PDB file of N, CA, C and O in Angstrom:
ATOM      1  N   MET A  19      -3.253  30.435  -8.157  1.00 43.00           N
ATOM      2  CA  MET A  19      -4.104  29.335  -7.873  1.00 43.00           C
ATOM      3  C   MET A  19      -4.634  29.052  -6.631  1.00 43.00           C
ATOM      4  O   MET A  19      -5.273  28.508  -6.250  1.00 43.00           O
ATOM      5  N   THR A  20      -4.282  30.454  -5.921  1.00 50.00           N
ATOM      6  CA  THR A  20      -5.276  29.943  -4.907  1.00 50.00           C
ATOM      7  C   THR A  20      -6.582  30.157  -4.671  1.00 50.00           C
ATOM      8  O   THR A  20      -7.077  29.857  -3.429  1.00 50.00           O
ATOM      9  N   SER A  21      -7.197  30.442  -5.396  1.00 68.00           N
ATOM     10  CA  SER A  21      -8.600  30.698  -5.359  1.00 68.00           C
ATOM     11  C   SER A  21      -9.343  29.476  -5.776  1.00 68.00           C
ATOM     12  O   SER A  21     -10.715  29.154  -6.090  1.00 68.00           O
ATOM     13  N   THR A  22      -8.305  28.143  -6.150  1.00 70.00           N
ATOM     14  CA  THR A  22      -9.160  27.284  -6.895  1.00 70.00           C
ATOM     15  C   THR A  22      -9.903  26.316  -5.873  1.00 70.00           C
ATOM     16  O   THR A  22      -9.031  25.953  -4.846  1.00 70.00           O
ATOM     17  N   PRO A  23     -11.035  26.169  -6.240  1.00 80.00           N
ATOM     18  CA  PRO A  23     -11.910  25.310  -5.647  1.00 80.00           C
ATOM     19  C   PRO A  23     -11.667  24.087  -5.599  1.00 80.00           C
ATOM     20  O   PRO A  23     -11.821  22.496  -6.287  1.00 80.00           O
ATOM     21  N   TRP A  24     -10.424  23.661  -4.223  1.00 81.00           N
ATOM     22  CA  TRP A  24     -10.083  22.169  -4.019  1.00 81.00           C
ATOM     23  C   TRP A  24     -11.048  21.320  -3.366  1.00 81.00           C
ATOM     24  O   TRP A  24     -12.170  21.427  -2.498  1.00 81.00           O
ATOM     25  N   GLN A  25     -11.014  19.821  -4.036  1.00 85.00           N
ATOM     26  CA  GLN A  25     -12.448  19.135  -3.493  1.00 85.00           C
ATOM     27  C   GLN A  25     -11.296  18.111  -2.852  1.00 85.00           C
ATOM     28  O   GLN A  25     -10.331  17.495  -3.824  1.00 85.00           O
ATOM     29  N   LYS A  26     -11.678  17.429  -1.514  1.00 82.00           N
ATOM     30  CA  LYS A  26     -10.731  16.053  -0.799  1.00 82.00           C
ATOM     31  C   LYS A  26     -11.515  14.759  -1.922  1.00 82.00           C
ATOM     32  O   LYS A  26     -12.544  14.797  -1.620  1.00 82.00           O
ATOM     33  N   SER A  27     -10.451  13.846  -1.498  1.00 79.00           N
ATOM     34  CA  SER A  27     -11.039  12.733  -2.586  1.00 79.00           C
ATOM     35  C   SER A  27     -11.763  11.651  -1.405  1.00 79.00           C
ATOM     36  O   SER A  27     -11.815  11.894  -0.104  1.00 79.00           O
ATOM     37  N   SER A  28     -12.447  11.342  -1.962  1.00 79.00           N
ATOM     38  CA  SER A  28     -13.826  10.859  -0.542  1.00 79.00           C
ATOM     39  C   SER A  28     -13.217   9.474  -0.224  1.00 79.00           C
ATOM     40  O   SER A  28     -13.905   8.795   0.914  1.00 79.00           O
ATOM     41  N   TYR A  29     -12.217   8.974  -0.919  1.00 75.00           N
ATOM     42  CA  TYR A  29     -11.265   7.823   0.023  1.00 75.00           C
ATOM     43  C   TYR A  29     -10.494   8.022   0.970  1.00 75.00           C
ATOM     44  O   TYR A  29     -10.282   7.435   1.923  1.00 75.00           O
ATOM     45  N   CYS A  30     -10.702   9.167   1.286  1.00 78.00           N
ATOM     46  CA  CYS A  30      -9.640  10.105   2.743  1.00 78.00           C
ATOM     47  C   CYS A  30     -10.523  10.226   3.876  1.00 78.00           C
ATOM     48  O   CYS A  30     -11.990  10.826   4.129  1.00 78.00           O
ATOM     49  N   GLY A  31      -9.887   9.527   5.184  1.00 73.00           N
ATOM     50  CA  GLY A  31     -10.244   9.294   6.457  1.00 73.00           C
ATOM     51  C   GLY A  31      -9.791  11.409   7.337  1.00 73.00           C
ATOM     52  O   GLY A  31      -8.873  11.689   6.599  1.00 73.00           O
ATOM     53  N   GLU A  32     -10.175  11.443   8.426  1.00 70.00           N
ATOM     54  CA  GLU A  32     -10.195  12.431   9.080  1.00 70.00           C
ATOM     55  C   GLU A  32      -8.781  12.552   8.945  1.00 70.00           C
ATOM     56  O   GLU A  32      -7.965  11.600   9.403  1.00 70.00           O
ATOM     57  N   GLY A  33      -8.124  13.456   8.819  1.00 65.00           N
ATOM     58  CA  GLY A  33      -6.767  13.727   9.699  1.00 65.00           C
ATOM     59  C   GLY A  33      -5.288  12.860   8.304  1.00 65.00           C
ATOM     60  O   GLY A  33      -4.712  13.318   9.570  1.00 65.00           O
ATOM     61  N   GLU A  34      -6.026  12.330   7.448  1.00 66.00           N
ATOM     62  CA  GLU A  34      -4.957  11.458   6.837  1.00 66.00           C
ATOM     63  C   GLU A  34      -4.611  12.456   5.588  1.00 66.00           C
ATOM     64  O   GLU A  34      -4.884  13.482   5.471  1.00 66.00           O
ATOM     65  N   SER A  35      -3.232  12.182   5.484  1.00 76.00           N
ATOM     66  CA  SER A  35      -2.864  12.684   3.847  1.00 76.00           C
ATOM     67  C   SER A  35      -3.643  12.493   2.439  1.00 76.00           C
ATOM     68  O   SER A  35      -3.985  11.116   2.184  1.00 76.00           O
ATOM     69  N   CYS A  36      -4.249  13.249   1.693  1.00 84.00           N
ATOM     70  CA  CYS A  36      -4.971  12.998   0.934  1.00 84.00           C
ATOM     71  C   CYS A  36      -4.465  13.649  -0.664  1.00 84.00           C
ATOM     72  O   CYS A  36      -4.424  14.813  -0.517  1.00 84.00           O
ATOM     73  N   VAL A  37      -5.236  12.865  -1.624  1.00 84.00           N
ATOM     74  CA  VAL A  37      -5.503  13.656  -2.817  1.00 84.00           C
ATOM     75  C   VAL A  37      -6.722  14.758  -2.749  1.00 84.00           C
ATOM     76  O   VAL A  37      -7.200  14.924  -2.418  1.00 84.00           O
ATOM     77  N   HIS A  38      -6.263  15.542  -3.299  1.00 86.00           N
ATOM     78  CA  HIS A  38      -7.071  16.943  -3.562  1.00 86.00           C
ATOM     79  C   HIS A  38      -6.982  17.306  -4.733  1.00 86.00           C
ATOM     80  O   HIS A  38      -5.970  16.987  -6.231  1.00 86.00           O
ATOM     81  N   VAL A  39      -8.402  17.466  -5.742  1.00 89.00           N
ATOM     82  CA  VAL A  39      -8.427  17.984  -6.719  1.00 89.00           C
ATOM     83  C   VAL A  39      -9.303  19.028  -7.525  1.00 89.00           C
ATOM     84  O   VAL A  39     -10.102  19.504  -6.753  1.00 89.00           O
ATOM     85  N   ALA A  40      -9.097  19.343  -8.302  1.00 89.00           N
ATOM     86  CA  ALA A  40     -10.054  21.138  -8.982  1.00 89.00           C
ATOM     87  C   ALA A  40     -10.105  20.924 -10.289  1.00 89.00           C
ATOM     88  O   ALA A  40      -8.810  20.726 -11.094  1.00 89.00           O
ATOM     89  N   ALA A  41     -10.627  20.964 -10.887  1.00 87.00           N
ATOM     90  CA  ALA A  41     -11.064  21.604 -12.245  1.00 87.00           C
ATOM     91  C   ALA A  41     -11.020  23.071 -12.694  1.00 87.00           C
ATOM     92  O   ALA A  41     -11.523  24.245 -11.700  1.00 87.00           O
ATOM     93  N   THR A  42     -10.552  23.718 -13.576  1.00 85.00           N
ATOM     94  CA  THR A  42     -10.553  25.406 -13.757  1.00 85.00           C
ATOM     95  C   THR A  42     -11.366  25.251 -15.035  1.00 85.00           C
ATOM     96  O   THR A  42     -11.996  24.259 -16.111  1.00 85.00           O
ATOM     97  N   PRO A  43     -11.760  26.545 -15.293  1.00 83.00           N
ATOM     98  CA  PRO A  43     -12.624  26.796 -16.746  1.00 83.00           C
ATOM     99  C   PRO A  43     -11.819  26.571 -17.858  1.00 83.00           C
ATOM    100  O   PRO A  43     -12.446  26.869 -19.033  1.00 83.00           O
ATOM    101  N   THR A  44     -10.534  26.647 -17.773  1.00 82.00           N
ATOM    102  CA  THR A  44      -9.934  26.242 -18.686  1.00 82.00           C
ATOM    103  C   THR A  44      -9.205  24.714 -19.199  1.00 82.00           C
ATOM    104  O   THR A  44      -8.685  24.990 -20.301  1.00 82.00           O
ATOM    105  N   GLU A  45     -10.256  24.003 -18.655  1.00 87.00           N
ATOM    106  CA  GLU A  45     -10.648  22.775 -19.025  1.00 87.00           C
ATOM    107  C   GLU A  45      -9.352  21.758 -18.917  1.00 87.00           C
ATOM    108  O   GLU A  45      -8.614  21.165 -19.788  1.00 87.00           O
ATOM    109  N   THR A  46      -8.412  22.121 -17.245  1.00 92.00           N
ATOM    110  CA  THR A  46      -7.433  21.587 -17.193  1.00 92.00           C
ATOM    111  C   THR A  46      -7.816  20.709 -15.585  1.00 92.00           C
ATOM    112  O   THR A  46      -8.499  21.639 -14.997  1.00 92.00           O
ATOM    113  N   ILE A  47      -7.270  20.036 -14.932  1.00 93.00           N
ATOM    114  CA  ILE A  47      -7.826  19.351 -14.203  1.00 93.00           C
ATOM    115  C   ILE A  47      -6.247  19.151 -12.938  1.00 93.00           C
ATOM    116  O   ILE A  47      -5.012  18.863 -13.475  1.00 93.00           O
ATOM    117  N   HIS A  48      -6.652  19.853 -11.987  1.00 90.00           N
ATOM    118  CA  HIS A  48      -5.212  20.066 -11.072  1.00 90.00           C
ATOM    119  C   HIS A  48      -5.686  18.989  -9.755  1.00 90.00           C
ATOM    120  O   HIS A  48      -6.344  18.784  -9.576  1.00 90.00           O
ATOM    121  N   LEU A  49      -4.361  18.510  -9.660  1.00 89.00           N
ATOM    122  CA  LEU A  49      -4.227  17.478  -8.244  1.00 89.00           C
ATOM    123  C   LEU A  49      -3.056  17.645  -7.232  1.00 89.00           C
ATOM    124  O   LEU A  49      -2.025  18.090  -7.835  1.00 89.00           O
ATOM    125  N   THR A  50      -3.418  17.425  -6.199  1.00 87.00           N
ATOM    126  CA  THR A  50      -2.194  18.156  -5.014  1.00 87.00           C
ATOM    127  C   THR A  50      -2.621  17.478  -4.101  1.00 87.00           C
ATOM    128  O   THR A  50      -3.254  16.390  -3.517  1.00 87.00           O
ATOM    129  N   GLU A  51      -1.597  17.072  -3.066  1.00 83.00           N
ATOM    130  CA  GLU A  51      -1.473  16.498  -1.915  1.00 83.00           C
ATOM    131  C   GLU A  51      -2.214  17.777  -0.922  1.00 83.00           C
ATOM    132  O   GLU A  51      -1.301  18.508  -0.268  1.00 83.00           O
ATOM    133  N   SER A  52      -2.746  16.823   0.303  1.00 75.00           N
ATOM    134  CA  SER A  52      -3.202  17.828   1.044  1.00 75.00           C
ATOM    135  C   SER A  52      -2.213  18.784   2.488  1.00 75.00           C
ATOM    136  O   SER A  52      -2.605  19.259   2.569  1.00 75.00           O
ATOM    137  N   SER A  53      -1.256  17.620   2.228  1.00 73.00           N
ATOM    138  CA  SER A  53       0.028  17.985   3.093  1.00 73.00           C
ATOM    139  C   SER A  53       0.677  19.417   2.941  1.00 73.00           C
ATOM    140  O   SER A  53       1.424  19.836   3.727  1.00 73.00           O
ATOM    141  N   ASP A  54       0.658  19.642   2.030  1.00 72.00           N
ATOM    142  CA  ASP A  54       1.290  20.872   0.985  1.00 72.00           C
ATOM    143  C   ASP A  54       0.683  21.080  -0.402  1.00 72.00           C
ATOM    144  O   ASP A  54       1.146  20.812  -1.111  1.00 72.00           O
ATOM    145  N   PRO A  55      -1.029  21.619  -0.133  1.00 65.00           N
ATOM    146  CA  PRO A  55      -1.945  22.179  -1.072  1.00 65.00           C
ATOM    147  C   PRO A  55      -0.476  22.908  -2.354  1.00 65.00           C
ATOM    148  O   PRO A  55      -1.452  22.910  -3.649  1.00 65.00           O
ATOM    149  N   THR A  56      -0.019  23.603  -1.817  1.00 68.00           N
ATOM    150  CA  THR A  56       0.781  24.885  -3.132  1.00 68.00           C
ATOM    151  C   THR A  56       2.011  24.427  -3.630  1.00 68.00           C
ATOM    152  O   THR A  56       2.807  24.786  -4.243  1.00 68.00           O
ATOM    153  N   GLY A  57       2.496  22.995  -2.691  1.00 75.00           N
ATOM    154  CA  GLY A  57       3.626  22.675  -3.220  1.00 75.00           C
ATOM    155  C   GLY A  57       3.894  21.793  -4.582  1.00 75.00           C
ATOM    156  O   GLY A  57       3.960  22.731  -5.719  1.00 75.00           O
ATOM    157  N   ALA A  58       4.116  20.620  -4.780  1.00 82.00           N
ATOM    158  CA  ALA A  58       3.881  20.106  -5.929  1.00 82.00           C
ATOM    159  C   ALA A  58       2.557  20.269  -7.013  1.00 82.00           C
ATOM    160  O   ALA A  58       1.168  19.401  -5.841  1.00 82.00           O
ATOM    161  N   ILE A  59       1.806  20.391  -7.653  1.00 86.00           N
ATOM    162  CA  ILE A  59       0.591  21.099  -8.018  1.00 86.00           C
ATOM    163  C   ILE A  59       0.430  20.421  -9.326  1.00 86.00           C
ATOM    164  O   ILE A  59       2.049  20.394 -10.461  1.00 86.00           O
ATOM    165  N   LEU A  60      -0.073  18.880 -10.035  1.00 88.00           N
ATOM    166  CA  LEU A  60       0.079  18.266 -10.628  1.00 88.00           C
ATOM    167  C   LEU A  60      -1.171  18.667 -12.229  1.00 88.00           C
ATOM    168  O   LEU A  60      -2.219  18.917 -11.588  1.00 88.00           O
ATOM    169  N   THR A  61      -0.580  18.627 -13.323  1.00 91.00           N
ATOM    170  CA  THR A  61      -2.273  19.480 -13.908  1.00 91.00           C
ATOM    171  C   THR A  61      -2.402  18.340 -15.508  1.00 91.00           C
ATOM    172  O   THR A  61      -1.201  18.013 -15.804  1.00 91.00           O
ATOM    173  N   ALA A  62      -3.446  18.064 -15.669  1.00 93.00           N
ATOM    174  CA  ALA A  62      -3.846  17.110 -16.562  1.00 93.00           C
ATOM    175  C   ALA A  62      -5.135  17.648 -17.708  1.00 93.00           C
ATOM    176  O   ALA A  62      -5.847  18.609 -16.924  1.00 93.00           O
ATOM    177  N   THR A  63      -5.180  17.123 -18.763  1.00 93.00           N
ATOM    178  CA  THR A  63      -6.166  17.542 -19.114  1.00 93.00           C
ATOM    179  C   THR A  63      -7.299  16.221 -18.378  1.00 93.00           C
ATOM    180  O   THR A  63      -7.315  15.478 -18.193  1.00 93.00           O
ATOM    181  N   PRO A  64      -8.688  17.374 -18.879  1.00 92.00           N
ATOM    182  CA  PRO A  64     -10.415  16.248 -18.501  1.00 92.00           C
ATOM    183  C   PRO A  64      -9.815  14.332 -19.263  1.00 92.00           C
ATOM    184  O   PRO A  64      -9.540  13.498 -18.190  1.00 92.00           O
ATOM    185  N   ALA A  65      -9.227  14.657 -20.328  1.00 93.00           N
ATOM    186  CA  ALA A  65      -9.060  12.885 -20.427  1.00 93.00           C
ATOM    187  C   ALA A  65      -8.558  12.221 -20.150  1.00 93.00           C
ATOM    188  O   ALA A  65      -8.148  11.080 -19.724  1.00 93.00           O
ATOM    189  N   THR A  66      -6.994  12.920 -19.990  1.00 93.00           N
ATOM    190  CA  THR A  66      -5.660  12.210 -19.085  1.00 93.00           C
ATOM    191  C   THR A  66      -6.390  11.966 -18.156  1.00 93.00           C
ATOM    192  O   THR A  66      -5.904  10.657 -17.054  1.00 93.00           O
ATOM    193  N   PHE A  67      -6.753  12.952 -17.300  1.00 90.00           N
ATOM    194  CA  PHE A  67      -7.417  12.342 -16.097  1.00 90.00           C
ATOM    195  C   PHE A  67      -8.587  11.636 -15.850  1.00 90.00           C
ATOM    196  O   PHE A  67      -8.462  10.241 -15.012  1.00 90.00           O
ATOM    197  N   HIS A  68      -9.729  11.287 -17.002  1.00 92.00           N
ATOM    198  CA  HIS A  68     -10.159   9.986 -17.094  1.00 92.00           C
ATOM    199  C   HIS A  68      -9.702   8.941 -17.433  1.00 92.00           C
ATOM    200  O   HIS A  68      -9.472   7.884 -16.775  1.00 92.00           O
ATOM    201  N   ALA A  69      -8.622   8.560 -17.660  1.00 93.00           N
ATOM    202  CA  ALA A  69      -7.599   7.979 -18.111  1.00 93.00           C
ATOM    203  C   ALA A  69      -6.458   7.180 -16.976  1.00 93.00           C
ATOM    204  O   ALA A  69      -7.041   6.330 -16.580  1.00 93.00           O
ATOM    205  N   LEU A  70      -6.387   8.195 -15.977  1.00 88.00           N
ATOM    206  CA  LEU A  70      -6.265   7.724 -14.651  1.00 88.00           C
ATOM    207  C   LEU A  70      -6.961   7.252 -13.841  1.00 88.00           C
ATOM    208  O   LEU A  70      -6.551   6.101 -13.013  1.00 88.00           O
ATOM    209  N   LEU A  71      -7.877   7.422 -13.612  1.00 86.00           N
ATOM    210  CA  LEU A  71      -9.356   7.173 -12.707  1.00 86.00           C
ATOM    211  C   LEU A  71      -9.664   5.621 -13.327  1.00 86.00           C
ATOM    212  O   LEU A  71      -9.541   5.150 -12.448  1.00 86.00           O
ATOM    213  N   THR A  72      -9.682   5.173 -14.616  1.00 90.00           N
ATOM    214  CA  THR A  72     -10.358   4.570 -15.244  1.00 90.00           C
ATOM    215  C   THR A  72      -9.173   3.259 -14.806  1.00 90.00           C
ATOM    216  O   THR A  72      -9.620   2.234 -14.418  1.00 90.00           O
ATOM    217  N   THR A  73      -7.694   3.573 -15.025  1.00 89.00           N
ATOM    218  CA  THR A  73      -6.710   2.644 -14.844  1.00 89.00           C
ATOM    219  C   THR A  73      -6.654   2.220 -13.379  1.00 89.00           C
ATOM    220  O   THR A  73      -6.590   0.757 -12.420  1.00 89.00           O
ATOM    221  N   LEU A  74      -7.059   3.252 -12.413  1.00 80.00           N
ATOM    222  CA  LEU A  74      -6.599   3.016 -11.161  1.00 80.00           C
ATOM    223  C   LEU A  74      -8.327   2.116 -10.270  1.00 80.00           C
ATOM    224  O   LEU A  74      -8.063   1.214  -9.846  1.00 80.00           O
ATOM    225  N   LYS A  75      -9.024   2.510 -10.967  1.00 83.00           N
ATOM    226  CA  LYS A  75     -10.461   1.851 -10.210  1.00 83.00           C
ATOM    227  C   LYS A  75     -10.159   0.159 -11.074  1.00 83.00           C
ATOM    228  O   LYS A  75     -10.852  -0.724 -10.223  1.00 83.00           O
ATOM    229  N   LYS A  76      -9.386   0.242 -12.308  1.00 84.00           N
ATOM    230  CA  LYS A  76      -9.423  -1.230 -12.951  1.00 84.00           C
ATOM    231  C   LYS A  76      -8.296  -2.092 -11.669  1.00 84.00           C
ATOM    232  O   LYS A  76      -8.531  -3.312 -11.455  1.00 84.00           O
ATOM    233  N   GLU A  77      -7.320  -1.513 -11.506  1.00 68.00           N
ATOM    234  CA  GLU A  77      -6.035  -1.906 -10.678  1.00 68.00           C
ATOM    235  C   GLU A  77      -5.920  -1.800  -8.878  1.00 68.00           C
ATOM    236  O   GLU A  77      -5.596  -2.632  -8.525  1.00 68.00           O
ATOM    237  N   THR A  78      -7.207  -1.203  -8.759  1.00 58.00           N
ATOM    238  CA  THR A  78      -7.480  -1.146  -6.951  1.00 58.00           C
ATOM    239  C   THR A  78      -8.748  -1.724  -6.954  1.00 58.00           C
ATOM    240  O   THR A  78      -9.844  -1.052  -6.395  1.00 58.00           O
ATOM    241  N   PRO A  79      -8.700  -2.503  -6.309  1.00 60.00           N
ATOM    242  CA  PRO A  79      -9.995  -3.483  -6.128  1.00 60.00           C
ATOM    243  C   PRO A  79     -10.898  -2.427  -4.420  1.00 60.00           C
ATOM    244  O   PRO A  79      -9.679  -1.971  -3.730  1.00 60.00           O
ATOM    245  N   ARG A  80     -12.088  -1.681  -4.482  1.00 58.00           N
ATOM    246  CA  ARG A  80     -12.373  -1.100  -3.095  1.00 58.00           C
ATOM    247  C   ARG A  80     -13.319  -2.234  -2.381  1.00 58.00           C
ATOM    248  O   ARG A  80     -13.689  -3.103  -2.510  1.00 58.00           O
ATOM    249  N   ALA A  81     -12.597  -1.522  -1.491  1.00 58.00           N
ATOM    250  CA  ALA A  81     -13.001  -2.311   0.095  1.00 58.00           C
ATOM    251  C   ALA A  81     -14.448  -2.559   0.642  1.00 58.00           C
ATOM    252  O   ALA A  81     -14.706  -1.333   0.498  1.00 58.00           O
TER     253      ALA A  81
END
């Protein structure tokens, strides 16, 4: 997965440890933490990732 195009969360400030997301042609979503992007990589289906985002948006008010 070294050629996976990771995208940094838009909520991440400069120099902070952030969530990175990548989608693959096989319709899987990968999530990792920026301080160690090759360490723990979580994999989800698009439906599961959408459910996660929906839940987070409901429970985390944006400042």
